[in-house]
Amino acid sequence: MSSVFEGVRVVGAGQAAYAKRSTHGVYRLLYDAGTAALMQAGLDWRMVDGLAVTSFMLPPDNVAVVAEHFGIEARFLFQGVYGGASGVIGMAHAARAIRDGACDVVVVAAADAFDVASHNATLDHFNTSVRDYMSPQGFGGANGMFALHTRLYMERYGATREDFGRFCIALRANALRNPNALFKEPLTMDAYLNARQIADPLRLYDCVMPCVGGDAIVLVSEKLARSLPGNSLRILAAEELHNFPANDVYGLPGGWEGFADRLYERAGCGPSDLQFAQVYDDYPVMSFVQLEGLGLCAKGGAARFIRDTDITVDGSFPVNTGGGQLSAGQAGASGGMIGVVEGVSQLLGKADGRQVKCDRGIVSGYGMVAYGRGLSSSAAILERVR
Amino acid sequence: MLKPQPRVNALSKPFWDGVNEGRIRLQRCTAPGCGHAVFYPRVCCPYCRQAGLEWFDATGRGRVLSHTTIHRAHHDGFNPELPYVFAAVELEEGVILYGQLMDAPVESQSLLGRQVAARFAPHGPGRQIVMFQLDEV
C-alpha cells in the first residue's frame, strides 16, 4: 500500500549544541540545528524553500520573521503551537506541502533557551486556563500537574517508583552514548529514589532539566533525494489528535490511543515491525502512557514492559536511544523534536556510538498543557529507504 | 510576595465574584437532554456545543481525584507555604477544580477519593481563592 506521504523523503537530522546555559538565542540555535541537518543531507540553506518552526521563545517574532532573518523566499511556512507534539506535526505538514508540490526542501526545526525560571514563567501563562485556574491555586508548574497524573497512574495500575526509576536509568545509560546529552553520569536506583523531592511522588530525576538547544530535520522531494549522496527515509504514516478524549482530563489515555489503529493501518505495519520508539518523555508517566497508547505494550502494562524489556541501545527494544529529554535536557519546544531527530538519525545510520540495527521506528510527541493535561498528541512511523 | 493573580474578564467574572462571596458558581448547559455542569467558564457547552449556559451555585462538595505535595513552588509567592498539598477535586456536579488541600498531611500517602469541602482564603487585593478541606473520616 502506498504511503499518504508518497514522493517525500527525510534526508538529514542535526542538533545545535545542548547547554545548561548559553548566550545563544533562538535564531542561533535554529540556524545551527538546521545547518547540521542540511550538511548531513548534502544540502545548504540556499536550497531551502520551506520552514516549520516551533519555539516558545520566538514571539513576538514568528516563522515568517525567521524566513526573513535567514533570507529565505519561502513557499511553505508552519509554526507549531502544540508544544512537544509540534515536531511530528511539523514534519507531517512539511511532507504534505512537498507531496503537493508546494515546495522542495523544508527544514523542520525547534529550539529554545530555557532555564528553570524562564520555563516556569512561560508555563505560568501558557494559556488562560492555566493562568487563571491552576497557577494562582499553586499548581507547582508542570511538575505539579504531572505529579497528579503520576499518582493516579500508580494507584490505577500498580506501578511503583522503581518502575519509573528503571525507565529513567535506562534512558541515562543511552544518554551516556550521546555526546550532546547534558547528563554525563550513570543514574543509580538509589540516587533516583532518594533524589530531592519536587512534587510528590515526583523527585528530581522524574523531571526534565530546562536547557538551551535546538533540533532539526530536512525533508525533500523524492526526486531531489535521488540526487543526494546519503540514505533517506520515508514517512509511512503520521497522525495527530487534540483534546482527546474531550472533557476527560484524568482518563490517562492521551491521544495516541485514539489514533494508533489508524496509524498502523496507514503505515501497513504493526508494533512488532518496529525496532525502536522515541517517545515524548517530559515525565516518565507520560512515556508509559505513550508506550501503551501506541500499542507497544498492554494498557496499564508499561511498568511490566519496562521490567521485562531492555530498552537501552543494546536491548531488545530500544526506547529514547539518545537519552530523551530526561537525560539529554529539555530545550523547551525542542523537546518535541529531539525524538524526531534521534529517530531520523538512527534510520539514516548516523547515530554514532549508539546505532541500533533498524529499518523502521516510531516517534511520538505530546504537548500544550492546558487545564490539567497536554492537549496535543502525535506520532509517526518512519522507514529507511532501501 | 504577591502570588499569581487570575485575570478576570466578562466571561469569568461571575465565578470570581462568587468566590469573593464564599460561593462556587458554575455554568450549566440549558440544552434539553444535556444539562452538564461546566468549568472553567466557557462561551458554549463543551459537551453539546450549544451556547445556552446559565450560572448556578454548586454545593462546594467533592472528592479528591489526585493530589501532590509541592516541595518546589512554581512561583516565589508560594515559598512561605512549602510544602503544601495541591489537589484536583471533582465536585459533586462533575467538574474539576484545583486548589490547595488545607491542613492535609504532606507526607506521601494516598488521599484519593477522600471527600472535601470548598473553603475560601485571601489571595490578593480584593481577591479570594478556592481551597479545599478534607472531611473527617
PDB file of N, CA, C and O in Angstrom, chain A residues 157-215:
ATOM      1  N   TYR A 157      -2.806   1.449  38.183  1.00  0.00           N
ATOM      2  CA  TYR A 157      -2.177   0.307  37.527  1.00  0.00           C
ATOM      3  C   TYR A 157      -1.139  -0.398  38.390  1.00  0.00           C
ATOM      4  O   TYR A 157      -0.479  -1.340  37.921  1.00  0.00           O
ATOM      5  N   GLY A 158      -0.938   0.079  39.606  1.00  0.00           N
ATOM      6  CA  GLY A 158       0.004  -0.590  40.498  1.00  0.00           C
ATOM      7  C   GLY A 158       1.463  -0.365  40.147  1.00  0.00           C
ATOM      8  O   GLY A 158       2.332  -1.109  40.592  1.00  0.00           O
ATOM      9  N   ALA A 159       1.747   0.665  39.354  1.00  0.00           N
ATOM     10  CA  ALA A 159       3.148   0.992  39.049  1.00  0.00           C
ATOM     11  C   ALA A 159       3.808   1.581  40.296  1.00  0.00           C
ATOM     12  O   ALA A 159       3.146   2.176  41.139  1.00  0.00           O
ATOM     13  N   THR A 160       5.116   1.391  40.391  1.00  0.00           N
ATOM     14  CA  THR A 160       5.841   1.865  41.569  1.00  0.00           C
ATOM     15  C   THR A 160       6.899   2.891  41.156  1.00  0.00           C
ATOM     16  O   THR A 160       7.222   3.040  39.973  1.00  0.00           O
ATOM     17  N   ARG A 161       7.461   3.554  42.148  1.00  0.00           N
ATOM     18  CA  ARG A 161       8.568   4.478  41.893  1.00  0.00           C
ATOM     19  C   ARG A 161       9.714   3.731  41.205  1.00  0.00           C
ATOM     20  O   ARG A 161      10.370   4.271  40.327  1.00  0.00           O
ATOM     21  N   GLU A 162       9.948   2.486  41.617  1.00  0.00           N
ATOM     22  CA  GLU A 162      11.028   1.702  40.997  1.00  0.00           C
ATOM     23  C   GLU A 162      10.782   1.492  39.503  1.00  0.00           C
ATOM     24  O   GLU A 162      11.735   1.455  38.716  1.00  0.00           O
ATOM     25  N   ASP A 163       9.522   1.339  39.120  1.00  0.00           N
ATOM     26  CA  ASP A 163       9.221   1.143  37.700  1.00  0.00           C
ATOM     27  C   ASP A 163       9.616   2.377  36.887  1.00  0.00           C
ATOM     28  O   ASP A 163      10.231   2.259  35.820  1.00  0.00           O
ATOM     29  N   PHE A 164       9.245   3.544  37.390  1.00  0.00           N
ATOM     30  CA  PHE A 164       9.645   4.783  36.705  1.00  0.00           C
ATOM     31  C   PHE A 164      11.168   4.932  36.761  1.00  0.00           C
ATOM     32  O   PHE A 164      11.792   5.419  35.821  1.00  0.00           O
ATOM     33  N   GLY A 165      11.744   4.493  37.870  1.00  0.00           N
ATOM     34  CA  GLY A 165      13.197   4.555  38.007  1.00  0.00           C
ATOM     35  C   GLY A 165      13.913   3.719  36.961  1.00  0.00           C
ATOM     36  O   GLY A 165      14.915   4.154  36.385  1.00  0.00           O
ATOM     37  N   ARG A 166      13.414   2.525  36.697  1.00  0.00           N
ATOM     38  CA  ARG A 166      14.024   1.663  35.666  1.00  0.00           C
ATOM     39  C   ARG A 166      14.041   2.371  34.312  1.00  0.00           C
ATOM     40  O   ARG A 166      15.015   2.289  33.566  1.00  0.00           O
ATOM     41  N   PHE A 167      12.951   3.033  34.023  1.00  0.00           N
ATOM     42  CA  PHE A 167      12.861   3.771  32.754  1.00  0.00           C
ATOM     43  C   PHE A 167      13.918   4.874  32.702  1.00  0.00           C
ATOM     44  O   PHE A 167      14.673   4.987  31.731  1.00  0.00           O
ATOM     45  N   CYS A 168      13.989   5.667  33.771  1.00  0.00           N
ATOM     46  CA  CYS A 168      14.931   6.800  33.802  1.00  0.00           C
ATOM     47  C   CYS A 168      16.379   6.322  33.756  1.00  0.00           C
ATOM     48  O   CYS A 168      17.229   6.949  33.114  1.00  0.00           O
ATOM     49  N   ILE A 169      16.664   5.216  34.426  1.00  0.00           N
ATOM     50  CA  ILE A 169      18.027   4.677  34.465  1.00  0.00           C
ATOM     51  C   ILE A 169      18.444   4.175  33.076  1.00  0.00           C
ATOM     52  O   ILE A 169      19.577   4.395  32.638  1.00  0.00           O
ATOM     53  N   ALA A 170      17.522   3.532  32.370  1.00  0.00           N
ATOM     54  CA  ALA A 170      17.826   3.052  31.012  1.00  0.00           C
ATOM     55  C   ALA A 170      18.084   4.222  30.068  1.00  0.00           C
ATOM     56  O   ALA A 170      19.005   4.187  29.247  1.00  0.00           O
ATOM     57  N   LEU A 171      17.277   5.273  30.213  1.00  0.00           N
ATOM     58  CA  LEU A 171      17.491   6.446  29.357  1.00  0.00           C
ATOM     59  C   LEU A 171      18.840   7.087  29.652  1.00  0.00           C
ATOM     60  O   LEU A 171      19.526   7.580  28.742  1.00  0.00           O
ATOM     61  N   ARG A 172      19.213   7.089  30.928  1.00  0.00           N
ATOM     62  CA  ARG A 172      20.512   7.652  31.274  1.00  0.00           C
ATOM     63  C   ARG A 172      21.638   6.845  30.642  1.00  0.00           C
ATOM     64  O   ARG A 172      22.618   7.413  30.132  1.00  0.00           O
ATOM     65  N   ALA A 173      21.488   5.526  30.649  1.00  0.00           N
ATOM     66  CA  ALA A 173      22.509   4.683  30.008  1.00  0.00           C
ATOM     67  C   ALA A 173      22.618   5.030  28.531  1.00  0.00           C
ATOM     68  O   ALA A 173      23.719   5.099  27.972  1.00  0.00           O
ATOM     69  N   ASN A 174      21.478   5.282  27.878  1.00  0.00           N
ATOM     70  CA  ASN A 174      21.507   5.685  26.470  1.00  0.00           C
ATOM     71  C   ASN A 174      22.189   7.045  26.307  1.00  0.00           C
ATOM     72  O   ASN A 174      22.961   7.249  25.366  1.00  0.00           O
ATOM     73  N   ALA A 175      21.910   7.944  27.216  1.00  0.00           N
ATOM     74  CA  ALA A 175      22.473   9.300  27.115  1.00  0.00           C
ATOM     75  C   ALA A 175      23.991   9.297  27.206  1.00  0.00           C
ATOM     76  O   ALA A 175      24.654  10.147  26.603  1.00  0.00           O
ATOM     77  N   LEU A 176      24.537   8.340  27.952  1.00  0.00           N
ATOM     78  CA  LEU A 176      25.992   8.301  28.121  1.00  0.00           C
ATOM     79  C   LEU A 176      26.683   8.013  26.788  1.00  0.00           C
ATOM     80  O   LEU A 176      27.885   8.218  26.655  1.00  0.00           O
ATOM     81  N   ARG A 177      25.929   7.530  25.805  1.00  0.00           N
ATOM     82  CA  ARG A 177      26.491   7.269  24.481  1.00  0.00           C
ATOM     83  C   ARG A 177      26.160   8.389  23.503  1.00  0.00           C
ATOM     84  O   ARG A 177      26.402   8.270  22.298  1.00  0.00           O
ATOM     85  N   ASN A 178      25.560   9.462  24.005  1.00  0.00           N
ATOM     86  CA  ASN A 178      25.186  10.609  23.173  1.00  0.00           C
ATOM     87  C   ASN A 178      25.983  11.826  23.622  1.00  0.00           C
ATOM     88  O   ASN A 178      25.714  12.392  24.683  1.00  0.00           O
ATOM     89  N   PRO A 179      26.961  12.255  22.842  1.00  0.00           N
ATOM     90  CA  PRO A 179      27.819  13.368  23.275  1.00  0.00           C
ATOM     91  C   PRO A 179      27.050  14.669  23.488  1.00  0.00           C
ATOM     92  O   PRO A 179      27.511  15.541  24.217  1.00  0.00           O
ATOM     93  N   ASN A 180      25.878  14.806  22.873  1.00  0.00           N
ATOM     94  CA  ASN A 180      25.118  16.050  23.032  1.00  0.00           C
ATOM     95  C   ASN A 180      24.127  15.983  24.196  1.00  0.00           C
ATOM     96  O   ASN A 180      23.346  16.911  24.405  1.00  0.00           O
ATOM     97  N   ALA A 181      24.121  14.895  24.960  1.00  0.00           N
ATOM     98  CA  ALA A 181      23.274  14.800  26.155  1.00  0.00           C
ATOM     99  C   ALA A 181      23.976  15.493  27.316  1.00  0.00           C
ATOM    100  O   ALA A 181      25.194  15.370  27.477  1.00  0.00           O
ATOM    101  N   LEU A 182      23.194  16.212  28.134  1.00  0.00           N
ATOM    102  CA  LEU A 182      23.817  17.020  29.191  1.00  0.00           C
ATOM    103  C   LEU A 182      24.143  16.222  30.446  1.00  0.00           C
ATOM    104  O   LEU A 182      24.962  16.644  31.254  1.00  0.00           O
ATOM    105  N   PHE A 183      23.501  15.083  30.642  1.00  0.00           N
ATOM    106  CA  PHE A 183      23.819  14.266  31.816  1.00  0.00           C
ATOM    107  C   PHE A 183      24.905  13.265  31.445  1.00  0.00           C
ATOM    108  O   PHE A 183      24.767  12.508  30.488  1.00  0.00           O
ATOM    109  N   LYS A 184      25.985  13.282  32.216  1.00  0.00           N
ATOM    110  CA  LYS A 184      27.188  12.527  31.856  1.00  0.00           C
ATOM    111  C   LYS A 184      27.506  11.397  32.828  1.00  0.00           C
ATOM    112  O   LYS A 184      28.493  10.695  32.654  1.00  0.00           O
ATOM    113  N   GLU A 185      26.713  11.254  33.884  1.00  0.00           N
ATOM    114  CA  GLU A 185      26.976  10.219  34.882  1.00  0.00           C
ATOM    115  C   GLU A 185      25.849   9.195  34.876  1.00  0.00           C
ATOM    116  O   GLU A 185      24.687   9.556  34.675  1.00  0.00           O
ATOM    117  N   PRO A 186      26.165   7.929  35.135  1.00  0.00           N
ATOM    118  CA  PRO A 186      25.097   6.933  35.241  1.00  0.00           C
ATOM    119  C   PRO A 186      24.143   7.292  36.388  1.00  0.00           C
ATOM    120  O   PRO A 186      24.546   7.954  37.344  1.00  0.00           O
ATOM    121  N   LEU A 187      22.894   6.858  36.251  1.00  0.00           N
ATOM    122  CA  LEU A 187      21.903   7.077  37.312  1.00  0.00           C
ATOM    123  C   LEU A 187      21.677   5.748  38.026  1.00  0.00           C
ATOM    124  O   LEU A 187      21.434   4.732  37.375  1.00  0.00           O
ATOM    125  N   THR A 188      21.790   5.745  39.348  1.00  0.00           N
ATOM    126  CA  THR A 188      21.532   4.523  40.103  1.00  0.00           C
ATOM    127  C   THR A 188      20.116   4.573  40.670  1.00  0.00           C
ATOM    128  O   THR A 188      19.525   5.656  40.820  1.00  0.00           O
ATOM    129  N   MET A 189      19.563   3.412  40.985  1.00  0.00           N
ATOM    130  CA  MET A 189      18.223   3.364  41.568  1.00  0.00           C
ATOM    131  C   MET A 189      18.197   4.107  42.898  1.00  0.00           C
ATOM    132  O   MET A 189      17.236   4.822  43.210  1.00  0.00           O
ATOM    133  N   ASP A 190      19.266   3.974  43.665  1.00  0.00           N
ATOM    134  CA  ASP A 190      19.340   4.655  44.957  1.00  0.00           C
ATOM    135  C   ASP A 190      19.276   6.178  44.768  1.00  0.00           C
ATOM    136  O   ASP A 190      18.547   6.879  45.474  1.00  0.00           O
ATOM    137  N   ALA A 191      20.042   6.664  43.798  1.00  0.00           N
ATOM    138  CA  ALA A 191      20.048   8.116  43.545  1.00  0.00           C
ATOM    139  C   ALA A 191      18.682   8.571  43.043  1.00  0.00           C
ATOM    140  O   ALA A 191      18.180   9.629  43.433  1.00  0.00           O
ATOM    141  N   TYR A 192      18.054   7.741  42.199  1.00  0.00           N
ATOM    142  CA  TYR A 192      16.734   8.085  41.672  1.00  0.00           C
ATOM    143  C   TYR A 192      15.694   8.159  42.794  1.00  0.00           C
ATOM    144  O   TYR A 192      14.962   9.139  42.916  1.00  0.00           O
ATOM    145  N   LEU A 193      15.675   7.116  43.635  1.00  0.00           N
ATOM    146  CA  LEU A 193      14.638   7.027  44.667  1.00  0.00           C
ATOM    147  C   LEU A 193      14.795   8.083  45.752  1.00  0.00           C
ATOM    148  O   LEU A 193      13.815   8.504  46.362  1.00  0.00           O
ATOM    149  N   ASN A 194      16.047   8.489  45.990  1.00  0.00           N
ATOM    150  CA  ASN A 194      16.288   9.404  47.111  1.00  0.00           C
ATOM    151  C   ASN A 194      16.648  10.820  46.674  1.00  0.00           C
ATOM    152  O   ASN A 194      17.148  11.612  47.466  1.00  0.00           O
ATOM    153  N   ALA A 195      16.384  11.121  45.424  1.00  0.00           N
ATOM    154  CA  ALA A 195      16.679  12.469  44.924  1.00  0.00           C
ATOM    155  C   ALA A 195      15.786  13.492  45.626  1.00  0.00           C
ATOM    156  O   ALA A 195      14.800  13.136  46.288  1.00  0.00           O
ATOM    157  N   ARG A 196      16.139  14.735  45.445  1.00  0.00           N
ATOM    158  CA  ARG A 196      15.387  15.834  46.065  1.00  0.00           C
ATOM    159  C   ARG A 196      13.905  15.762  45.677  1.00  0.00           C
ATOM    160  O   ARG A 196      13.562  15.542  44.518  1.00  0.00           O
ATOM    161  N   GLN A 197      13.041  15.962  46.659  1.00  0.00           N
ATOM    162  CA  GLN A 197      11.603  15.958  46.387  1.00  0.00           C
ATOM    163  C   GLN A 197      11.209  17.214  45.619  1.00  0.00           C
ATOM    164  O   GLN A 197      11.648  18.313  45.935  1.00  0.00           O
ATOM    165  N   ILE A 198      10.364  17.020  44.616  1.00  0.00           N
ATOM    166  CA  ILE A 198       9.908  18.153  43.808  1.00  0.00           C
ATOM    167  C   ILE A 198       8.403  18.337  44.002  1.00  0.00           C
ATOM    168  O   ILE A 198       7.947  19.368  44.479  1.00  0.00           O
ATOM    169  N   ALA A 199       7.634  17.356  43.599  1.00  0.00           N
ATOM    170  CA  ALA A 199       6.180  17.367  43.756  1.00  0.00           C
ATOM    171  C   ALA A 199       5.775  15.900  43.906  1.00  0.00           C
ATOM    172  O   ALA A 199       5.614  15.203  42.917  1.00  0.00           O
ATOM    173  N   ASP A 200       5.628  15.481  45.136  1.00  0.00           N
ATOM    174  CA  ASP A 200       5.364  14.079  45.457  1.00  0.00           C
ATOM    175  C   ASP A 200       4.279  13.497  44.547  1.00  0.00           C
ATOM    176  O   ASP A 200       3.235  14.124  44.402  1.00  0.00           O
ATOM    177  N   PRO A 201       4.441  12.360  43.907  1.00  0.00           N
ATOM    178  CA  PRO A 201       5.556  11.416  44.043  1.00  0.00           C
ATOM    179  C   PRO A 201       6.769  11.694  43.139  1.00  0.00           C
ATOM    180  O   PRO A 201       7.632  10.828  43.037  1.00  0.00           O
ATOM    181  N   LEU A 202       6.833  12.849  42.511  1.00  0.00           N
ATOM    182  CA  LEU A 202       7.956  13.137  41.626  1.00  0.00           C
ATOM    183  C   LEU A 202       9.149  13.675  42.414  1.00  0.00           C
ATOM    184  O   LEU A 202       8.991  14.539  43.278  1.00  0.00           O
ATOM    185  N   ARG A 203      10.318  13.155  42.071  1.00  0.00           N
ATOM    186  CA  ARG A 203      11.571  13.686  42.593  1.00  0.00           C
ATOM    187  C   ARG A 203      12.398  14.197  41.423  1.00  0.00           C
ATOM    188  O   ARG A 203      11.964  14.135  40.273  1.00  0.00           O
ATOM    189  N   LEU A 204      13.607  14.644  41.719  1.00  0.00           N
ATOM    190  CA  LEU A 204      14.386  15.401  40.735  1.00  0.00           C
ATOM    191  C   LEU A 204      14.523  14.700  39.389  1.00  0.00           C
ATOM    192  O   LEU A 204      14.344  15.317  38.335  1.00  0.00           O
ATOM    193  N   TYR A 205      14.825  13.396  39.400  1.00  0.00           N
ATOM    194  CA  TYR A 205      15.144  12.738  38.125  1.00  0.00           C
ATOM    195  C   TYR A 205      13.908  12.286  37.349  1.00  0.00           C
ATOM    196  O   TYR A 205      14.021  11.693  36.278  1.00  0.00           O
ATOM    197  N   ASP A 206      12.716  12.593  37.887  1.00  0.00           N
ATOM    198  CA  ASP A 206      11.479  12.425  37.114  1.00  0.00           C
ATOM    199  C   ASP A 206      11.211  13.651  36.255  1.00  0.00           C
ATOM    200  O   ASP A 206      10.306  13.625  35.414  1.00  0.00           O
ATOM    201  N   CYS A 207      11.947  14.712  36.513  1.00  0.00           N
ATOM    202  CA  CYS A 207      11.635  15.998  35.903  1.00  0.00           C
ATOM    203  C   CYS A 207      12.739  16.374  34.931  1.00  0.00           C
ATOM    204  O   CYS A 207      13.919  16.240  35.239  1.00  0.00           O
ATOM    205  N   VAL A 208      12.355  16.858  33.767  1.00  0.00           N
ATOM    206  CA  VAL A 208      13.363  17.258  32.784  1.00  0.00           C
ATOM    207  C   VAL A 208      14.086  18.509  33.263  1.00  0.00           C
ATOM    208  O   VAL A 208      13.547  19.320  33.992  1.00  0.00           O
ATOM    209  N   MET A 209      15.334  18.643  32.812  1.00  0.00           N
ATOM    210  CA  MET A 209      16.106  19.836  33.121  1.00  0.00           C
ATOM    211  C   MET A 209      15.963  20.839  31.980  1.00  0.00           C
ATOM    212  O   MET A 209      16.369  20.549  30.847  1.00  0.00           O
ATOM    213  N   PRO A 210      15.356  21.986  32.242  1.00  0.00           N
ATOM    214  CA  PRO A 210      15.278  23.003  31.189  1.00  0.00           C
ATOM    215  C   PRO A 210      16.685  23.411  30.761  1.00  0.00           C
ATOM    216  O   PRO A 210      17.575  23.552  31.602  1.00  0.00           O
ATOM    217  N   CYS A 211      16.878  23.565  29.461  1.00  0.00           N
ATOM    218  CA  CYS A 211      18.221  23.864  28.966  1.00  0.00           C
ATOM    219  C   CYS A 211      18.139  24.623  27.641  1.00  0.00           C
ATOM    220  O   CYS A 211      17.064  25.030  27.203  1.00  0.00           O
ATOM    221  N   VAL A 212      19.291  24.792  27.024  1.00  0.00           N
ATOM    222  CA  VAL A 212      19.425  25.513  25.756  1.00  0.00           C
ATOM    223  C   VAL A 212      19.750  24.492  24.670  1.00  0.00           C
ATOM    224  O   VAL A 212      20.664  23.675  24.848  1.00  0.00           O
ATOM    225  N   GLY A 213      19.017  24.541  23.564  1.00  0.00           N
ATOM    226  CA  GLY A 213      19.336  23.608  22.486  1.00  0.00           C
ATOM    227  C   GLY A 213      18.415  23.786  21.298  1.00  0.00           C
ATOM    228  O   GLY A 213      17.472  24.580  21.331  1.00  0.00           O
ATOM    229  N   GLY A 214      18.717  23.052  20.246  1.00  0.00           N
ATOM    230  CA  GLY A 214      17.900  23.110  19.042  1.00  0.00           C
ATOM    231  C   GLY A 214      18.037  21.824  18.244  1.00  0.00           C
ATOM    232  O   GLY A 214      19.068  21.137  18.324  1.00  0.00           O
ATOM    233  N   ASP A 215      16.981  21.464  17.531  1.00  0.00           N
ATOM    234  CA  ASP A 215      16.933  20.212  16.762  1.00  0.00           C
ATOM    235  C   ASP A 215      16.277  20.467  15.420  1.00  0.00           C
ATOM    236  O   ASP A 215      15.335  21.254  15.328  1.00  0.00           O
TER     237      ASP A 215
END
